[in-house]
Amino acid sequence: MYPIARLCGIAVLLGLLAALLLKNMLLGDAVDFHRHKALLIGIDGVQYEQLKHAMDAGKAPFITQLHPAMSYTGGIIGSSTQQPTFSGPGWATVLTGAWVNRHRIAGNNSSLRNKTDSLFKLISLSSPTRHTASIVSWNPINDNFIDDINAGFIELGVKCGGDDQCTTDRTVQELRTGNFDFIFVHLDQADNAGHENGFGPRYQEAIARVDLQIGQILGALDKRKQQNPDEDWLVMLTTDHGRRPPDGYDHGEQSRSEKTTFIGLNKPANEELTHPIGDPFDSRLDGLYGFASVADIAPTILAHLGINSDPERYVIDGVPLIGHVGVRQLTATLNTATRSVSLRWRVTEGSKQPLRIYRSGQLIAKLTDSSREYIDTELPQPIGPLNYTVVLNDVPVSRLITEPPAKR
Ligand SMILES: [Zn+2]
């Protein structure tokens, strides 16, 4: 038998070893946390075909570097996700990965408050050492997210009141000397030019000016990367809505042109962005719903920052555009007559793990076969809001079902 002292010695040694391993693991994570950062550039009211026109004419070289690909906004027409193609709802979806049935920003109104988890909150809560900033030209964005500012989830909130050079300069300054892990910067002048002049040379000039400011921001980021070669920056670019044809003065409705947006990034995207579904379940709007959506931006940034998504709490409608693709085209339909919810999806990437389905945080199914559909017949009474999350390849995606009001 070992003397007690030796047993104690071994125990202490094992304890030290465990502590060392744990410390290494934690340090490893910490290093990763600080290497990965994200810059999200929002350019208001830029219509995709008009942007392509500017790019083809060589007037938008910096935007071109980010390879903008077509996407959609405004949710699905006729469903609880349908939202006006205005800036309030548009930016709320970009910054939450959710549609209006979750974020509740139904219009342009500074008194509305975001009601779902924002990108800022999820990043901030992922680590006490992570810092976020929201630098906007159109002030109501930061008003809609004032709860995040008050809670410290947005550490730096800057409202530039329509002055894009102010948002540009502040972003350049923070990239030079700041220590933010996520910066959202918003530029407004293209939308203003659209409202004042419609499509035409003035609108094209505004896109070119925005491009130059993006050039200033990307230039500051390049310098920072030279000085901090260990930092790994994801840069994303998007808009909040398109414009109404044929003249482009207005927006807010559900036409294809108003719902068409784009997403660009400085890294290779997965097939959700690069290979739109040619025959989407919902074929309206010339197949627009087969493309990525602006709800995909938030989960892409979370994926880059390595923020693990707990499927039991997941409430994001978009899918990440980098790394693995989960299920695509997820639709959830409530049938009140049979008291059931039918889930449908597409799979375009193989998976070794079973597909998992959660209903409001509870695992209800594990599917190992190649099924592309699941019918949930065990709904609670009353049905109430139900959040379905489908996980494939460790990538979750969610849909919110709300019971329609009883007919009289
Ligand atoms: Zn506008």
PDB file of N, CA and C and ligand atoms in Angstrom, residues 191 195 241 251, ligand 1:
ATOM      1  N   ASP A 191     -29.176  55.828 -50.389  1.00  0.00           N
ATOM      2  CA  ASP A 191     -30.633  55.854 -50.214  1.00  0.00           C
ATOM      3  C   ASP A 191     -31.172  57.275 -50.422  1.00  0.00           C
ATOM      4  N   HIS A 195     -33.934  58.570 -53.200  1.00  0.00           N
ATOM      5  CA  HIS A 195     -35.185  59.278 -52.905  1.00  0.00           C
ATOM      6  C   HIS A 195     -35.251  60.610 -53.650  1.00  0.00           C
ATOM      7  N   HIS A 241     -32.445  47.123 -48.308  1.00  0.00           N
ATOM      8  CA  HIS A 241     -33.585  46.939 -49.218  1.00  0.00           C
ATOM      9  C   HIS A 241     -33.172  47.389 -50.612  1.00  0.00           C
ATOM     10  N   HIS A 251     -39.335  52.808 -51.964  1.00  0.00           N
ATOM     11  CA  HIS A 251     -39.233  51.409 -51.540  1.00  0.00           C
ATOM     12  C   HIS A 251     -40.164  51.219 -50.359  1.00  0.00           C
TER      13      HIS A 251
HETATM   14 ZN    ZN B   1     -35.112  55.015 -48.015  1.00  0.00          ZN
END
